[in-house]
PDB file of C-alpha atoms and ligand atoms in Angstrom:
ATOM      1  CA  MET A   1      47.694  24.908 -13.268  1.00 90.00           C
ATOM      2  CA  GLY A   2      47.230  26.528  -9.864  1.00 96.00           C
ATOM      3  CA  LYS A   3      48.596  24.812  -6.787  1.00 98.00           C
ATOM      4  CA  VAL A   4      46.938  23.939  -3.477  1.00 98.00           C
ATOM      5  CA  TYR A   5      48.969  24.555  -0.312  1.00 98.00           C
ATOM      6  CA  VAL A   6      47.786  22.961   2.952  1.00 98.00           C
ATOM      7  CA  PHE A   7      49.019  24.720   6.086  1.00 98.00           C
ATOM      8  CA  ASP A   8      49.927  21.785   8.309  1.00 96.00           C
ATOM      9  CA  HIS A   9      51.286  23.826  11.234  1.00 98.00           C
ATOM     10  CA  PRO A  10      50.297  21.954  14.426  1.00 98.00           C
ATOM     11  CA  LEU A  11      48.642  25.020  15.970  1.00 98.00           C
ATOM     12  CA  ILE A  12      46.465  25.509  12.883  1.00 98.00           C
ATOM     13  CA  GLN A  13      45.466  21.836  12.846  1.00 98.00           C
ATOM     14  CA  HIS A  14      44.786  21.792  16.615  1.00 98.00           C
ATOM     15  CA  LYS A  15      42.582  24.870  16.505  1.00 98.00           C
ATOM     16  CA  LEU A  16      40.793  23.673  13.356  1.00 98.00           C
ATOM     17  CA  SER A  17      39.712  20.533  15.224  1.00 98.00           C
ATOM     18  CA  TYR A  18      37.888  22.643  17.830  1.00 98.00           C
ATOM     19  CA  ILE A  19      36.447  24.869  15.088  1.00 98.00           C
ATOM     20  CA  ARG A  20      34.944  21.726  13.525  1.00 98.00           C
ATOM     21  CA  ASP A  21      33.537  20.456  16.851  1.00 98.00           C
ATOM     22  CA  LYS A  22      29.767  21.028  16.960  1.00 98.00           C
ATOM     23  CA  SER A  23      29.899  21.650  20.725  1.00 98.00           C
ATOM     24  CA  THR A  24      32.091  24.741  20.216  1.00 98.00           C
ATOM     25  CA  GLY A  25      29.849  27.766  20.831  1.00 97.00           C
ATOM     26  CA  THR A  26      29.742  31.052  18.920  1.00 98.00           C
ATOM     27  CA  LYS A  27      32.169  32.987  21.118  1.00 98.00           C
ATOM     28  CA  GLU A  28      34.832  30.308  21.115  1.00 98.00           C
ATOM     29  CA  PHE A  29      34.279  29.545  17.413  1.00 98.00           C
ATOM     30  CA  ARG A  30      34.872  33.214  16.553  1.00 98.00           C
ATOM     31  CA  GLU A  31      37.999  33.369  18.713  1.00 98.00           C
ATOM     32  CA  LEU A  32      39.424  30.201  17.170  1.00 98.00           C
ATOM     33  CA  VAL A  33      38.735  31.395  13.610  1.00 98.00           C
ATOM     34  CA  ASP A  34      40.458  34.662  14.533  1.00 98.00           C
ATOM     35  CA  GLU A  35      43.520  32.802  15.842  1.00 98.00           C
ATOM     36  CA  VAL A  36      43.720  30.417  12.885  1.00 98.00           C
ATOM     37  CA  SER A  37      43.375  33.357  10.480  1.00 98.00           C
ATOM     38  CA  MET A  38      46.319  35.070  12.146  1.00 98.00           C
ATOM     39  CA  LEU A  39      48.416  31.902  11.857  1.00 98.00           C
ATOM     40  CA  MET A  40      47.367  31.479   8.216  1.00 98.00           C
ATOM     41  CA  ALA A  41      48.357  35.090   7.527  1.00 98.00           C
ATOM     42  CA  TYR A  42      51.792  34.230   8.918  1.00 98.00           C
ATOM     43  CA  GLU A  43      52.075  31.220   6.592  1.00 98.00           C
ATOM     44  CA  ILE A  44      50.669  32.878   3.457  1.00 98.00           C
ATOM     45  CA  THR A  45      53.154  35.769   3.725  1.00 97.00           C
ATOM     46  CA  ARG A  46      56.150  33.401   4.035  1.00 95.00           C
ATOM     47  CA  GLU A  47      57.406  34.080   0.480  1.00 93.00           C
ATOM     48  CA  MET A  48      57.056  37.869   0.606  1.00 94.00           C
ATOM     49  CA  PRO A  49      60.159  39.482  -0.868  1.00 94.00           C
ATOM     50  CA  LEU A  50      62.557  41.466   1.312  1.00 96.00           C
ATOM     51  CA  LYS A  51      64.909  44.307   0.521  1.00 97.00           C
ATOM     52  CA  GLU A  52      68.045  45.380   2.291  1.00 98.00           C
ATOM     53  CA  VAL A  53      68.060  48.609   4.286  1.00 98.00           C
ATOM     54  CA  GLU A  54      70.593  50.257   6.517  1.00 98.00           C
ATOM     55  CA  ILE A  55      69.526  50.732  10.156  1.00 98.00           C
ATOM     56  CA  GLU A  56      71.356  52.424  12.955  1.00 98.00           C
ATOM     57  CA  THR A  57      71.045  50.407  16.163  1.00 98.00           C
ATOM     58  CA  PRO A  58      72.140  51.986  19.474  1.00 98.00           C
ATOM     59  CA  VAL A  59      75.426  50.112  18.941  1.00 98.00           C
ATOM     60  CA  MET A  60      76.275  50.476  15.233  1.00 98.00           C
ATOM     61  CA  THR A  61      75.000  50.791  11.689  1.00 98.00           C
ATOM     62  CA  CYS A  62      73.973  47.513  10.057  1.00 98.00           C
ATOM     63  CA  LYS A  63      72.330  46.174   6.952  1.00 98.00           C
ATOM     64  CA  THR A  64      69.029  44.434   7.600  1.00 98.00           C
ATOM     65  CA  SER A  65      65.785  43.535   5.784  1.00 97.00           C
ATOM     66  CA  VAL A  66      62.305  44.979   5.424  1.00 96.00           C
ATOM     67  CA  LEU A  67      59.386  43.937   3.223  1.00 94.00           C
ATOM     68  CA  ALA A  68      59.948  45.005  -0.367  1.00 93.00           C
ATOM     69  CA  GLY A  69      56.949  43.693  -2.232  1.00 83.00           C
ATOM     70  CA  LYS A  70      53.660  45.126  -3.285  1.00 83.00           C
ATOM     71  CA  LYS A  71      51.112  46.320  -0.786  1.00 94.00           C
ATOM     72  CA  VAL A  72      48.554  43.773   0.390  1.00 97.00           C
ATOM     73  CA  GLY A  73      44.771  43.839   0.021  1.00 98.00           C
ATOM     74  CA  LEU A  74      42.346  41.501   1.767  1.00 98.00           C
ATOM     75  CA  VAL A  75      39.061  40.720   0.027  1.00 98.00           C
ATOM     76  CA  PRO A  76      36.615  38.719   2.155  1.00 98.00           C
ATOM     77  CA  ILE A  77      33.602  37.249   0.411  1.00 98.00           C
ATOM     78  CA  LEU A  78      30.531  38.216   2.470  1.00 97.00           C
ATOM     79  CA  ARG A  79      29.417  37.016   4.937  1.00 95.00           C
ATOM     80  CA  ALA A  80      31.648  34.291   6.360  1.00 97.00           C
ATOM     81  CA  GLY A  81      34.865  35.788   4.950  1.00 98.00           C
ATOM     82  CA  LEU A  82      34.506  38.695   7.402  1.00 98.00           C
ATOM     83  CA  GLY A  83      35.288  36.323  10.276  1.00 98.00           C
ATOM     84  CA  MET A  84      38.864  35.889   9.060  1.00 98.00           C
ATOM     85  CA  VAL A  85      39.724  39.555   8.443  1.00 98.00           C
ATOM     86  CA  ASP A  86      40.603  40.808  11.936  1.00 98.00           C
ATOM     87  CA  GLY A  87      42.961  37.896  12.628  1.00 98.00           C
ATOM     88  CA  MET A  88      44.805  38.551   9.384  1.00 98.00           C
ATOM     89  CA  LEU A  89      44.979  42.295  10.041  1.00 98.00           C
ATOM     90  CA  LYS A  90      46.801  41.599  13.318  1.00 98.00           C
ATOM     91  CA  LEU A  91      49.801  40.495  11.226  1.00 97.00           C
ATOM     92  CA  ILE A  92      49.230  42.645   8.132  1.00 96.00           C
ATOM     93  CA  PRO A  93      47.859  45.811   9.739  1.00 96.00           C
ATOM     94  CA  ALA A  94      48.517  48.086   6.763  1.00 94.00           C
ATOM     95  CA  ALA A  95      46.468  45.928   4.376  1.00 97.00           C
ATOM     96  CA  LYS A  96      43.438  47.576   2.793  1.00 98.00           C
ATOM     97  CA  VAL A  97      40.203  45.613   2.834  1.00 98.00           C
ATOM     98  CA  GLY A  98      37.766  45.278  -0.064  1.00 98.00           C
ATOM     99  CA  HIS A  99      34.452  43.422   0.091  1.00 98.00           C
ATOM    100  CA  VAL A 100      32.589  41.246  -2.382  1.00 98.00           C
ATOM    101  CA  GLY A 101      28.956  40.270  -1.752  1.00 98.00           C
ATOM    102  CA  LEU A 102      27.247  37.626  -3.863  1.00 96.00           C
ATOM    103  CA  TYR A 103      23.836  35.952  -3.829  1.00 93.00           C
ATOM    104  CA  ARG A 104      22.632  32.954  -5.748  1.00 86.00           C
ATOM    105  CA  ASP A 105      20.014  33.645  -8.430  1.00 86.00           C
ATOM    106  CA  PRO A 106      17.083  31.403  -7.405  1.00 84.00           C
ATOM    107  CA  GLU A 107      16.391  30.362 -11.010  1.00 86.00           C
ATOM    108  CA  THR A 108      19.805  30.012 -12.655  1.00 85.00           C
ATOM    109  CA  LEU A 109      21.596  29.254  -9.310  1.00 80.00           C
ATOM    110  CA  GLU A 110      24.426  31.463 -10.638  1.00 87.00           C
ATOM    111  CA  PRO A 111      26.166  33.787  -8.128  1.00 92.00           C
ATOM    112  CA  ILE A 112      25.218  37.441  -8.747  1.00 95.00           C
ATOM    113  CA  GLU A 113      27.258  40.390  -7.385  1.00 96.00           C
ATOM    114  CA  TYR A 114      25.259  42.634  -5.060  1.00 97.00           C
ATOM    115  CA  TYR A 115      28.145  44.518  -3.448  1.00 97.00           C
ATOM    116  CA  VAL A 116      31.686  45.178  -4.590  1.00 98.00           C
ATOM    117  CA  LYS A 117      33.772  47.836  -2.847  1.00 98.00           C
ATOM    118  CA  LEU A 118      37.531  47.732  -3.403  1.00 98.00           C
ATOM    119  CA  PRO A 119      40.650  49.819  -2.763  1.00 97.00           C
ATOM    120  CA  SER A 120      41.248  52.084  -5.787  1.00 96.00           C
ATOM    121  CA  ASP A 121      44.711  50.612  -6.432  1.00 96.00           C
ATOM    122  CA  ILE A 122      43.824  46.879  -6.501  1.00 96.00           C
ATOM    123  CA  ASN A 123      45.842  46.434  -9.695  1.00 96.00           C
ATOM    124  CA  GLU A 124      49.006  47.251  -7.672  1.00 95.00           C
ATOM    125  CA  ARG A 125      48.200  45.100  -4.634  1.00 96.00           C
ATOM    126  CA  GLU A 126      48.786  41.494  -3.739  1.00 96.00           C
ATOM    127  CA  LEU A 127      45.221  40.445  -2.999  1.00 98.00           C
ATOM    128  CA  ILE A 128      44.216  37.664  -0.643  1.00 98.00           C
ATOM    129  CA  VAL A 129      40.646  36.617  -1.405  1.00 98.00           C
ATOM    130  CA  ILE A 130      39.062  35.051   1.687  1.00 98.00           C
ATOM    131  CA  ASP A 131      36.373  32.375   1.398  1.00 98.00           C
ATOM    132  CA  PRO A 132      36.392  30.167   4.532  1.00 98.00           C
ATOM    133  CA  MET A 133      34.542  27.244   2.912  1.00 98.00           C
ATOM    134  CA  LEU A 134      35.437  26.379  -0.694  1.00 98.00           C
ATOM    135  CA  ALA A 135      32.474  24.094  -1.323  1.00 97.00           C
ATOM    136  CA  THR A 136      31.097  24.097  -4.900  1.00 95.00           C
ATOM    137  CA  GLY A 137      33.544  26.894  -5.697  1.00 96.00           C
ATOM    138  CA  GLY A 138      30.805  29.063  -7.244  1.00 95.00           C
ATOM    139  CA  SER A 139      31.318  32.099  -4.972  1.00 96.00           C
ATOM    140  CA  ALA A 140      35.120  32.038  -5.127  1.00 98.00           C
ATOM    141  CA  VAL A 141      35.059  31.725  -8.925  1.00 98.00           C
ATOM    142  CA  ALA A 142      32.614  34.629  -9.233  1.00 97.00           C
ATOM    143  CA  ALA A 143      34.508  36.810  -6.729  1.00 98.00           C
ATOM    144  CA  VAL A 144      37.845  36.334  -8.488  1.00 98.00           C
ATOM    145  CA  THR A 145      36.180  36.955 -11.878  1.00 98.00           C
ATOM    146  CA  ALA A 146      34.730  40.198 -10.445  1.00 97.00           C
ATOM    147  CA  LEU A 147      38.185  41.229  -9.185  1.00 98.00           C
ATOM    148  CA  LYS A 148      39.941  40.431 -12.484  1.00 98.00           C
ATOM    149  CA  LYS A 149      37.261  42.472 -14.321  1.00 97.00           C
ATOM    150  CA  ARG A 150      38.185  45.439 -12.117  1.00 97.00           C
ATOM    151  CA  GLY A 151      41.918  45.161 -12.767  1.00 97.00           C
ATOM    152  CA  ALA A 152      43.248  42.817 -10.069  1.00 98.00           C
ATOM    153  CA  LYS A 153      46.411  41.085 -11.301  1.00 96.00           C
ATOM    154  CA  ASN A 154      47.952  39.330  -8.358  1.00 96.00           C
ATOM    155  CA  MET A 155      45.728  37.125  -6.208  1.00 98.00           C
ATOM    156  CA  LYS A 156      45.738  34.211  -3.794  1.00 98.00           C
ATOM    157  CA  LEU A 157      42.661  32.395  -2.507  1.00 98.00           C
ATOM    158  CA  MET A 158      42.638  31.565   1.213  1.00 98.00           C
ATOM    159  CA  CYS A 159      40.126  29.128   2.753  1.00 98.00           C
ATOM    160  CA  LEU A 160      39.785  27.313   6.056  1.00 98.00           C
ATOM    161  CA  ILE A 161      38.453  24.130   4.441  1.00 98.00           C
ATOM    162  CA  ALA A 162      38.139  23.167   0.790  1.00 98.00           C
ATOM    163  CA  ALA A 163      36.259  20.313  -0.902  1.00 98.00           C
ATOM    164  CA  PRO A 164      37.973  18.586  -3.835  1.00 98.00           C
ATOM    165  CA  GLU A 165      34.993  19.570  -6.024  1.00 98.00           C
ATOM    166  CA  GLY A 166      35.489  23.261  -5.202  1.00 98.00           C
ATOM    167  CA  ILE A 167      39.216  23.123  -5.866  1.00 98.00           C
ATOM    168  CA  GLU A 168      38.661  21.493  -9.241  1.00 98.00           C
ATOM    169  CA  LYS A 169      35.988  23.961 -10.321  1.00 98.00           C
ATOM    170  CA  PHE A 170      38.031  26.946  -9.127  1.00 98.00           C
ATOM    171  CA  HIS A 171      41.141  25.848 -10.990  1.00 98.00           C
ATOM    172  CA  GLN A 172      39.178  25.067 -14.160  1.00 98.00           C
ATOM    173  CA  VAL A 173      38.194  28.735 -14.348  1.00 98.00           C
ATOM    174  CA  HIS A 174      41.198  30.360 -12.610  1.00 98.00           C
ATOM    175  CA  PRO A 175      44.237  28.096 -13.184  1.00 98.00           C
ATOM    176  CA  ASP A 176      46.515  31.095 -12.534  1.00 98.00           C
ATOM    177  CA  ILE A 177      45.570  31.406  -8.845  1.00 98.00           C
ATOM    178  CA  ASP A 178      46.958  29.287  -6.012  1.00 98.00           C
ATOM    179  CA  ILE A 179      44.745  28.148  -3.132  1.00 98.00           C
ATOM    180  CA  TYR A 180      45.890  28.153   0.527  1.00 98.00           C
ATOM    181  CA  VAL A 181      43.892  26.071   2.997  1.00 98.00           C
ATOM    182  CA  ALA A 182      44.040  24.596   6.496  1.00 98.00           C
ATOM    183  CA  ALA A 183      42.424  21.344   5.255  1.00 98.00           C
ATOM    184  CA  VAL A 184      41.107  19.591   2.174  1.00 98.00           C
ATOM    185  CA  ASP A 185      38.100  17.504   3.226  1.00 98.00           C
ATOM    186  CA  ASP A 186      36.499  14.418   1.668  1.00 98.00           C
ATOM    187  CA  LYS A 187      33.636  15.711  -0.487  1.00 98.00           C
ATOM    188  CA  LEU A 188      30.381  17.656  -0.666  1.00 97.00           C
ATOM    189  CA  ASP A 189      27.117  16.174   0.571  1.00 96.00           C
ATOM    190  CA  ASP A 190      23.809  16.403  -1.338  1.00 96.00           C
ATOM    191  CA  HIS A 191      23.105  19.838   0.190  1.00 94.00           C
ATOM    192  CA  GLY A 192      26.458  21.319  -0.829  1.00 94.00           C
ATOM    193  CA  TYR A 193      27.981  21.074   2.660  1.00 96.00           C
ATOM    194  CA  ILE A 194      31.610  20.077   3.015  1.00 98.00           C
ATOM    195  CA  VAL A 195      32.034  16.641   4.651  1.00 98.00           C
ATOM    196  CA  PRO A 196      33.146  16.410   7.426  1.00 98.00           C
ATOM    197  CA  GLY A 197      33.513  20.220   7.368  1.00 98.00           C
ATOM    198  CA  LEU A 198      32.323  22.449  10.184  1.00 98.00           C
ATOM    199  CA  GLY A 199      28.718  23.186   9.203  1.00 98.00           C
ATOM    200  CA  ASP A 200      27.702  26.633   7.975  1.00 97.00           C
ATOM    201  CA  ALA A 201      30.635  28.951   8.691  1.00 98.00           C
ATOM    202  CA  GLY A 202      28.506  32.130   8.584  1.00 97.00           C
ATOM    203  CA  ASP A 203      25.886  30.727  10.968  1.00 97.00           C
ATOM    204  CA  ARG A 204      28.512  29.469  13.388  1.00 98.00           C
ATOM    205  CA  LEU A 205      30.399  32.794  13.334  1.00 98.00           C
ATOM    206  CA  TYR A 206      27.342  34.969  13.823  1.00 97.00           C
ATOM    207  CA  GLY A 207      25.059  32.691  15.870  1.00 97.00           C
ATOM    208  CA  THR A 208      22.320  32.579  13.225  1.00 97.00           C
ATOM    209  CA  LYS A 209      20.417  29.627  11.839  1.00 86.00           C
TER     210      LYS A 209
HETATM  211  N1  URA B 301      29.448  26.931   3.199  1.00 55.27           N
HETATM  212  C1  URA B 301      29.595  26.632   4.512  1.00 55.27           C
HETATM  213  O1  URA B 301      29.570  27.520   5.350  1.00 55.27           O
HETATM  214  N2  URA B 301      29.778  25.362   4.873  1.00 55.27           N
HETATM  215  C2  URA B 301      29.826  24.349   3.977  1.00 55.27           C
HETATM  216  O2  URA B 301      30.011  23.203   4.370  1.00 55.27           O
HETATM  217  C3  URA B 301      29.658  24.668   2.612  1.00 55.27           C
HETATM  218  C4  URA B 301      29.484  25.966   2.255  1.00 55.27           C
END
């Protein structure tokens, strides 16, 4: 079964509190999400494998380490996932970025793909799927299914906040994929919002309503 990792770094938790605060305006919200995303990128890459190389310093030759693993791909789920991309790219600047867009069918309520654009070599990349709010889990499940269908083999799911219901649903369908979050909240309300959550992440990022 997949695991859930909560990033409890004090800076992440501090900034998440202000992200949650309803009096935080669009500009500051965006900046805080950007900063937390950068810190989460630092944490999520902690286990990346290294290989030894020989480097010549101005003083002498020495053995040292560089990243050895597969190349990284970021896959934000539109629209709110976009808000976390730039912060992550600050630490993983060579990552390629794919996009998955989904809408909910008004009758079946099932998520339907309307846009999928991915790097051609996703099967060789370590993909980080970005869904800031793992609420019912429907979008994250559908996005990862879409990526597996196109050959993705190695994935992690990264969220700002997850609801227990979303985690359970996601791991029922994708038990092979670990989830990395800044917080696991209490539950979903009757409208599918995470409680206490932060409201609608897309609306708060882009100033819409
Ligand atoms: N999507 C959001 O943006 N917020 C929630 O609370 C749930 C889903």
